Amino acid sequence: MSSIKPVIRIKDLVAKYGDLTILKGITVDIMPHEITVILGSSGCGKTTLLKNMLRLYEPFAGSVHFWDENVLEMNEKEFDEVLKKTGMLFQGGALLNSISIYDNVSIPLEMHTNLDKDLMDKIIKVKLKLVGLSHAMHKLPAELSGGMRKRASLARAMALDPEILFFDEPTAGLDPITSESLDALILTLKKQLNMTFVIVTHELASIHRIADKIIFLDSGEMLFCGTLKEAEKAGIPQMDRFFKVGKF
Amino acid sequence: MNLKVENNILFVQTNLDKFNVSELKEQFLRLKKSRELQGVSVIDLEAVQEIDSAGVALLDSFQELLESEAKLLLMRGASASVRSLIETFSTTKLEFVEVPKPTGLWETVGESALNFYQMMVTALTLASEIFYYSLVGIFSRKTARKGSLIQQAFILGSQALPIVALLSFIIGFILSLQSGMQLKNFGVGVFLADLLSITMVREMGPLITSIIVAGRSGSAIASEIATMEVTEELDALRMMALHPIKFIVVPKFHAITIVMPILVMFSILVSQIGGAIIAVGVLDTSFENFVARSINILSIKDIIISFSKSIWFAWVIVIVGAFYGFQVKGGAEGVGKATTSAVVTSIFAVIVFDAIFSLLYL
């Protein structure tokens, strides 16, 4: 039996929108220093799972443990401390549009640390360099391409050196070359910073490039959790069809 | 007749099987011929207890026969077993829809009252959170970004100065012209200064400024927050362990609390200039006399009422704007609706509170 403890432990998670049940009792462990990809067809509950585990939506039932602490029982202040150890890249980047990229990355540092201006400046520049946006730091989000906005959002998510990074459809809407470079960046970060990644996507090429483990959802149910190789041998018709149709 | 048309709905009032489909089809064709089927796009199957493949074929033929008159034929009220059979045997992919039954008067009133109650609970919860975090924000450095208060004061205050000045001048001018002429008829034109001063300080100054700010800044607050909700920026703030009310609303709340009384004061001054032009030019009052009478007529109570109103109205504008911003549903259309609702509601609320103030402090 492995002695490595999961960083996130989800048990019997049920999510509903009104009377409609979206997630029907998901139980899964996310292991540290791995890239876990949540995949499935559109509307299967991938983003709902991500947002429920982060309390952006309140789950209907179940528990979500981060580092052995049930976040659903935490008060706002306690949960803030958990959030400070995580970061998230949203599908559209979700950068604050009225301020520059530099200022966007500075927000978590300004609000949650007592660093002096000089140190803060150094950190922001390092993070922007890491995502290849040193040249665009004073631009507004609206002046950037989709790929650049996602990279800027990644720099902001990494501002406080989080232990877990969440991605909601990081490569959606990007061309294959930009997608590949974003995946390469994720792999580099994993290698260099030993972070844990939870990525929601249905881009097969991306899954093959980065996934250590996949969680396959279908109509709100988890049908599979394991490696890609195990997935190929699992003989789950919905998942086999997903991989087969997605091949080009 | 086993087929009946009411409110563009075709009601089937019998079971559908191989023994009656021919007769029903004839009835249907008669209805079609008499143009009673025009505009029908829904078939009500609530009365159908049993159906067989012939019955489904009849429904398919209804669909084909209606094709020229209604593009979409939807089914409603079908029981699970009837629906299952239709799905199995239908060749025209008939669609099902849940059409809500018309509700009675009391149900409608009850539902509206419940919705209003829930809306008030949400609004009051938001208002209390805004007040709480605004109070906390005075003593805590780390609730908003550095410089956000000055930035918001500039946006909500300085940028509103020209429009407030223009409208206040015009209103002061018109009020003086209309009332000045009446006063002149009675030979008491000198009292124009008193009248205008009291009117502007106690009523019109705070009211006009608040209506302008509600239209300008209330809409901007609602649309900014609504857009942030739609583009997941609020979620991004939550993920950075930042509270959207503290980070976005509190700086606006502080800024508007400071700038609104200044704007009202400015509005009163400019309107007095408009009045002075009439007093000096039309009523032959001296400028010094106009200024002296305008100041002497005011008591400390008038000024306190004016400032209390301006601050209270400012809070109403921010709370209403934030409420509609956070309540947004949907995309760009939702943002537009939230903005419109925020402006209409805040102007309405400002006028209602003005009336309450006027009754309380006569």
Coordinates of C-alpha atoms in Angstrom, one line a residue, chain B residues 85-360:
Chain B
L85 CA -44.4 4.4 -27.1
I86 CA -44.3 7.6 -29.1
E87 CA -40.5 7.6 -28.8
T88 CA -40.3 4.0 -30.0
F89 CA -42.7 4.2 -33.0
S90 CA -42.5 7.9 -34.1
T91 CA -40.7 8.4 -37.5
T92 CA -40.9 12.2 -37.5
K93 CA -39.0 12.8 -34.2
L94 CA -41.8 14.5 -32.4
E95 CA -40.5 16.6 -29.5
F96 CA -41.9 16.9 -26.0
V97 CA -42.2 20.0 -24.0
E98 CA -43.3 20.8 -20.5
V99 CA -45.8 23.6 -21.0
P100 CA -46.7 25.1 -17.6
K101 CA -50.3 25.1 -16.8
P102 CA -51.9 28.5 -16.4
T103 CA -51.7 29.5 -12.8
G104 CA -54.5 31.1 -10.8
L105 CA -54.7 34.6 -9.4
W106 CA -53.8 33.6 -5.8
E107 CA -50.9 31.4 -7.0
T108 CA -49.5 34.3 -9.1
V109 CA -49.9 36.7 -6.2
G110 CA -48.3 34.3 -3.8
E111 CA -45.4 33.5 -6.1
S112 CA -44.8 37.2 -6.7
A113 CA -44.9 37.9 -2.9
L114 CA -42.4 35.0 -2.3
N115 CA -40.1 36.3 -5.0
F116 CA -40.2 39.8 -3.6
Y117 CA -39.5 38.5 -0.1
Q118 CA -36.5 36.5 -1.3
M119 CA -35.3 39.5 -3.3
M120 CA -35.5 41.7 -0.2
V121 CA -33.7 39.1 2.0
T122 CA -30.9 38.9 -0.6
A123 CA -30.7 42.7 -0.9
L124 CA -30.7 43.3 2.9
T125 CA -28.0 40.6 3.4
L126 CA -25.9 42.3 0.7
A127 CA -26.5 45.7 2.3
S128 CA -25.5 44.4 5.7
E129 CA -22.4 42.8 4.3
I130 CA -21.5 46.1 2.5
F131 CA -22.0 48.1 5.7
Y132 CA -20.0 45.6 7.7
Y133 CA -17.0 45.4 5.3
S134 CA -17.1 49.1 4.8
L135 CA -16.8 49.7 8.5
V136 CA -14.0 47.0 8.8
G137 CA -12.4 48.5 5.7
I138 CA -11.8 51.9 7.5
F139 CA -9.6 50.2 10.0
S140 CA -8.0 47.5 7.9
R141 CA -5.5 48.2 5.2
K142 CA -5.9 44.9 3.4
T143 CA -9.4 45.0 2.0
A144 CA -8.8 46.7 -1.3
R145 CA -5.9 47.7 -3.6
K146 CA -3.9 50.8 -2.8
G147 CA -5.1 53.8 -4.6
S148 CA -8.5 52.3 -5.3
L149 CA -10.3 54.8 -3.1
I150 CA -8.8 57.8 -5.0
Q151 CA -9.5 56.1 -8.3
Q152 CA -13.1 55.5 -7.5
A153 CA -13.5 59.0 -6.0
F154 CA -12.3 60.4 -9.3
I155 CA -14.6 58.1 -11.4
L156 CA -17.7 58.6 -9.3
G157 CA -17.1 62.2 -8.3
S158 CA -14.8 64.3 -10.5
Q159 CA -16.1 62.9 -13.8
A160 CA -19.7 63.6 -12.7
L161 CA -18.9 67.3 -12.1
P162 CA -19.6 68.7 -15.5
I163 CA -23.1 67.1 -15.9
V164 CA -24.0 67.9 -12.3
A165 CA -23.0 71.5 -13.0
L166 CA -24.9 71.9 -16.2
L167 CA -28.1 70.4 -15.0
S168 CA -28.0 72.2 -11.6
F169 CA -27.4 75.5 -13.4
I170 CA -30.4 74.9 -15.7
I171 CA -32.7 73.8 -12.9
G172 CA -31.7 76.8 -10.7
F173 CA -32.2 79.1 -13.7
I174 CA -35.7 77.6 -14.6
L175 CA -36.9 77.4 -11.0
S176 CA -35.9 81.1 -10.5
L177 CA -37.5 82.2 -13.7
Q178 CA -40.8 80.5 -13.0
S179 CA -41.1 81.4 -9.3
G180 CA -39.4 84.8 -9.7
M181 CA -42.1 86.0 -12.1
Q182 CA -44.8 85.0 -9.7
L183 CA -43.1 86.6 -6.8
K184 CA -42.6 89.8 -8.8
N185 CA -46.3 90.0 -9.4
F186 CA -46.8 90.2 -5.6
G187 CA -43.9 92.6 -5.3
V188 CA -41.8 90.2 -3.3
G189 CA -39.2 89.3 -5.8
V190 CA -36.5 89.7 -3.2
F191 CA -37.7 86.4 -1.6
L192 CA -36.5 84.5 -4.6
A193 CA -33.1 83.9 -2.9
D194 CA -34.8 82.5 0.2
L195 CA -37.0 80.2 -1.9
L196 CA -34.3 78.9 -4.2
S197 CA -31.9 78.4 -1.3
I198 CA -34.3 76.3 0.8
T199 CA -35.5 74.4 -2.2
M200 CA -32.1 73.5 -3.5
V201 CA -30.5 72.7 -0.1
R202 CA -33.3 70.7 1.4
E203 CA -34.8 69.0 -1.7
M204 CA -33.6 69.6 -5.2
G205 CA -29.8 69.6 -4.7
P206 CA -29.6 66.1 -3.1
L207 CA -32.3 64.7 -5.4
I208 CA -31.0 66.0 -8.7
T209 CA -27.4 65.0 -7.9
S210 CA -28.5 61.5 -6.8
I211 CA -30.6 61.0 -9.9
I212 CA -27.6 62.0 -12.1
V213 CA -25.2 59.8 -10.0
A214 CA -27.7 56.9 -10.2
G215 CA -27.9 57.1 -13.9
R216 CA -24.2 57.6 -14.4
S217 CA -22.5 55.7 -11.6
G218 CA -25.2 53.3 -10.5
S219 CA -25.4 51.8 -14.0
A220 CA -21.6 51.7 -14.2
I221 CA -21.4 49.8 -10.8
A222 CA -24.0 47.3 -11.9
S223 CA -22.5 46.7 -15.3
E224 CA -19.0 46.4 -14.0
I225 CA -19.9 43.8 -11.4
A226 CA -22.3 42.0 -13.8
T227 CA -19.6 41.8 -16.5
M228 CA -17.1 40.5 -13.9
E229 CA -19.6 37.8 -12.9
V230 CA -20.2 36.7 -16.5
T231 CA -16.5 36.6 -17.4
E232 CA -15.6 34.6 -14.2
E233 CA -13.6 37.5 -12.8
L234 CA -15.5 37.3 -9.5
D235 CA -14.8 33.6 -9.3
A236 CA -11.1 34.4 -10.0
L237 CA -11.2 36.9 -7.0
R238 CA -12.7 34.2 -4.8
M239 CA -10.0 31.8 -5.9
M240 CA -7.4 34.4 -4.8
A241 CA -9.0 34.4 -1.4
L242 CA -10.4 37.8 -2.0
H243 CA -14.0 38.8 -1.1
P244 CA -15.7 40.5 -4.1
I245 CA -17.6 42.8 -1.8
K246 CA -14.5 43.9 0.0
F247 CA -12.4 44.2 -3.1
I248 CA -14.9 45.8 -5.5
V249 CA -17.8 47.3 -3.6
V250 CA -16.2 48.7 -0.5
P251 CA -13.9 51.2 -2.3
K252 CA -16.9 52.5 -4.3
F253 CA -18.9 52.7 -1.1
H254 CA -16.2 54.7 0.7
A255 CA -15.6 56.9 -2.4
I256 CA -19.3 57.8 -3.0
T257 CA -19.8 58.5 0.7
I258 CA -17.1 61.2 0.4
V259 CA -17.9 62.6 -3.0
M260 CA -21.6 62.7 -2.9
P261 CA -21.9 65.5 -0.3
I262 CA -19.3 67.5 -2.2
L263 CA -21.3 67.0 -5.4
V264 CA -24.5 68.1 -3.7
M265 CA -22.7 71.2 -2.3
F266 CA -21.4 71.9 -5.8
S267 CA -24.9 71.4 -7.3
I268 CA -26.4 73.9 -4.8
L269 CA -23.8 76.5 -5.5
V270 CA -24.2 76.3 -9.3
S271 CA -28.0 76.4 -9.1
Q272 CA -27.7 79.5 -7.0
I273 CA -25.6 81.1 -9.8
G274 CA -28.5 80.3 -12.2
G275 CA -30.9 81.9 -9.7
A276 CA -28.7 84.9 -9.2
I277 CA -28.8 85.7 -12.9
I278 CA -32.6 85.9 -12.8
A279 CA -32.6 87.8 -9.5
V280 CA -30.1 90.4 -10.7
G281 CA -31.2 90.5 -14.3
V282 CA -35.0 90.2 -14.1
L283 CA -36.0 91.0 -10.5
D284 CA -33.5 93.9 -10.0
T285 CA -32.2 92.4 -6.8
S286 CA -28.5 93.2 -6.0
F287 CA -26.1 90.3 -6.1
E288 CA -24.9 91.0 -2.5
N289 CA -28.5 91.0 -1.2
F290 CA -29.2 87.7 -3.1
V291 CA -26.1 86.0 -1.6
A292 CA -26.8 87.3 1.9
R293 CA -30.5 86.2 1.8
S294 CA -29.5 82.8 0.4
I295 CA -27.2 82.2 3.3
N296 CA -29.2 83.8 6.1
I297 CA -32.3 81.8 5.4
L298 CA -30.5 78.5 6.0
S299 CA -30.2 76.8 9.4
I300 CA -27.8 74.2 10.5
K301 CA -30.7 71.7 10.4
D302 CA -31.2 72.4 6.7
I303 CA -27.6 71.7 5.9
I304 CA -27.5 68.5 8.1
I305 CA -30.7 67.3 6.3
S306 CA -29.1 68.0 2.9
F307 CA -25.9 66.1 3.7
S308 CA -27.7 63.2 5.4
K309 CA -29.9 62.8 2.3
S310 CA -26.9 62.9 0.0
I311 CA -25.0 60.2 2.0
W312 CA -28.1 58.1 2.3
F313 CA -28.9 58.3 -1.4
A314 CA -25.3 57.5 -2.3
W315 CA -25.5 54.3 -0.2
V316 CA -28.8 53.4 -1.9
I317 CA -27.2 53.8 -5.3
V318 CA -24.2 51.6 -4.5
I319 CA -26.2 48.9 -2.8
V320 CA -28.8 48.7 -5.6
G321 CA -26.0 48.7 -8.3
A322 CA -24.1 46.0 -6.5
F323 CA -27.3 44.0 -5.9
Y324 CA -28.2 43.8 -9.6
G325 CA -24.6 43.3 -10.6
F326 CA -24.2 40.2 -8.4
Q327 CA -27.7 38.8 -9.4
V328 CA -26.8 38.7 -13.1
K329 CA -27.8 35.7 -15.1
G330 CA -26.8 34.8 -18.6
G331 CA -24.3 36.7 -20.8
A332 CA -24.3 40.1 -22.4
E333 CA -28.1 40.3 -22.4
G334 CA -28.0 39.7 -18.6
V335 CA -25.6 42.5 -18.1
G336 CA -27.8 44.9 -20.1
K337 CA -30.9 43.9 -18.0
A338 CA -29.0 44.2 -14.7
T339 CA -27.8 47.7 -15.7
T340 CA -31.3 48.9 -16.7
S341 CA -32.9 47.4 -13.5
A342 CA -30.2 49.1 -11.4
V343 CA -30.8 52.5 -12.8
V344 CA -34.6 52.3 -12.6
T345 CA -34.6 50.8 -9.1
S346 CA -32.0 53.2 -7.7
I347 CA -33.9 56.3 -9.1
F348 CA -37.1 54.9 -7.7
A349 CA -35.6 54.2 -4.3
V350 CA -33.9 57.6 -4.2
I351 CA -37.3 59.4 -4.8
V352 CA -39.1 57.2 -2.2
F353 CA -36.4 57.8 0.4
D354 CA -36.5 61.5 -0.4
A355 CA -40.3 61.5 0.3
I356 CA -39.7 59.7 3.6
F357 CA -37.0 62.2 4.6
S358 CA -39.3 65.1 3.7
L359 CA -42.1 63.7 5.8
L360 CA -39.8 63.0 8.8

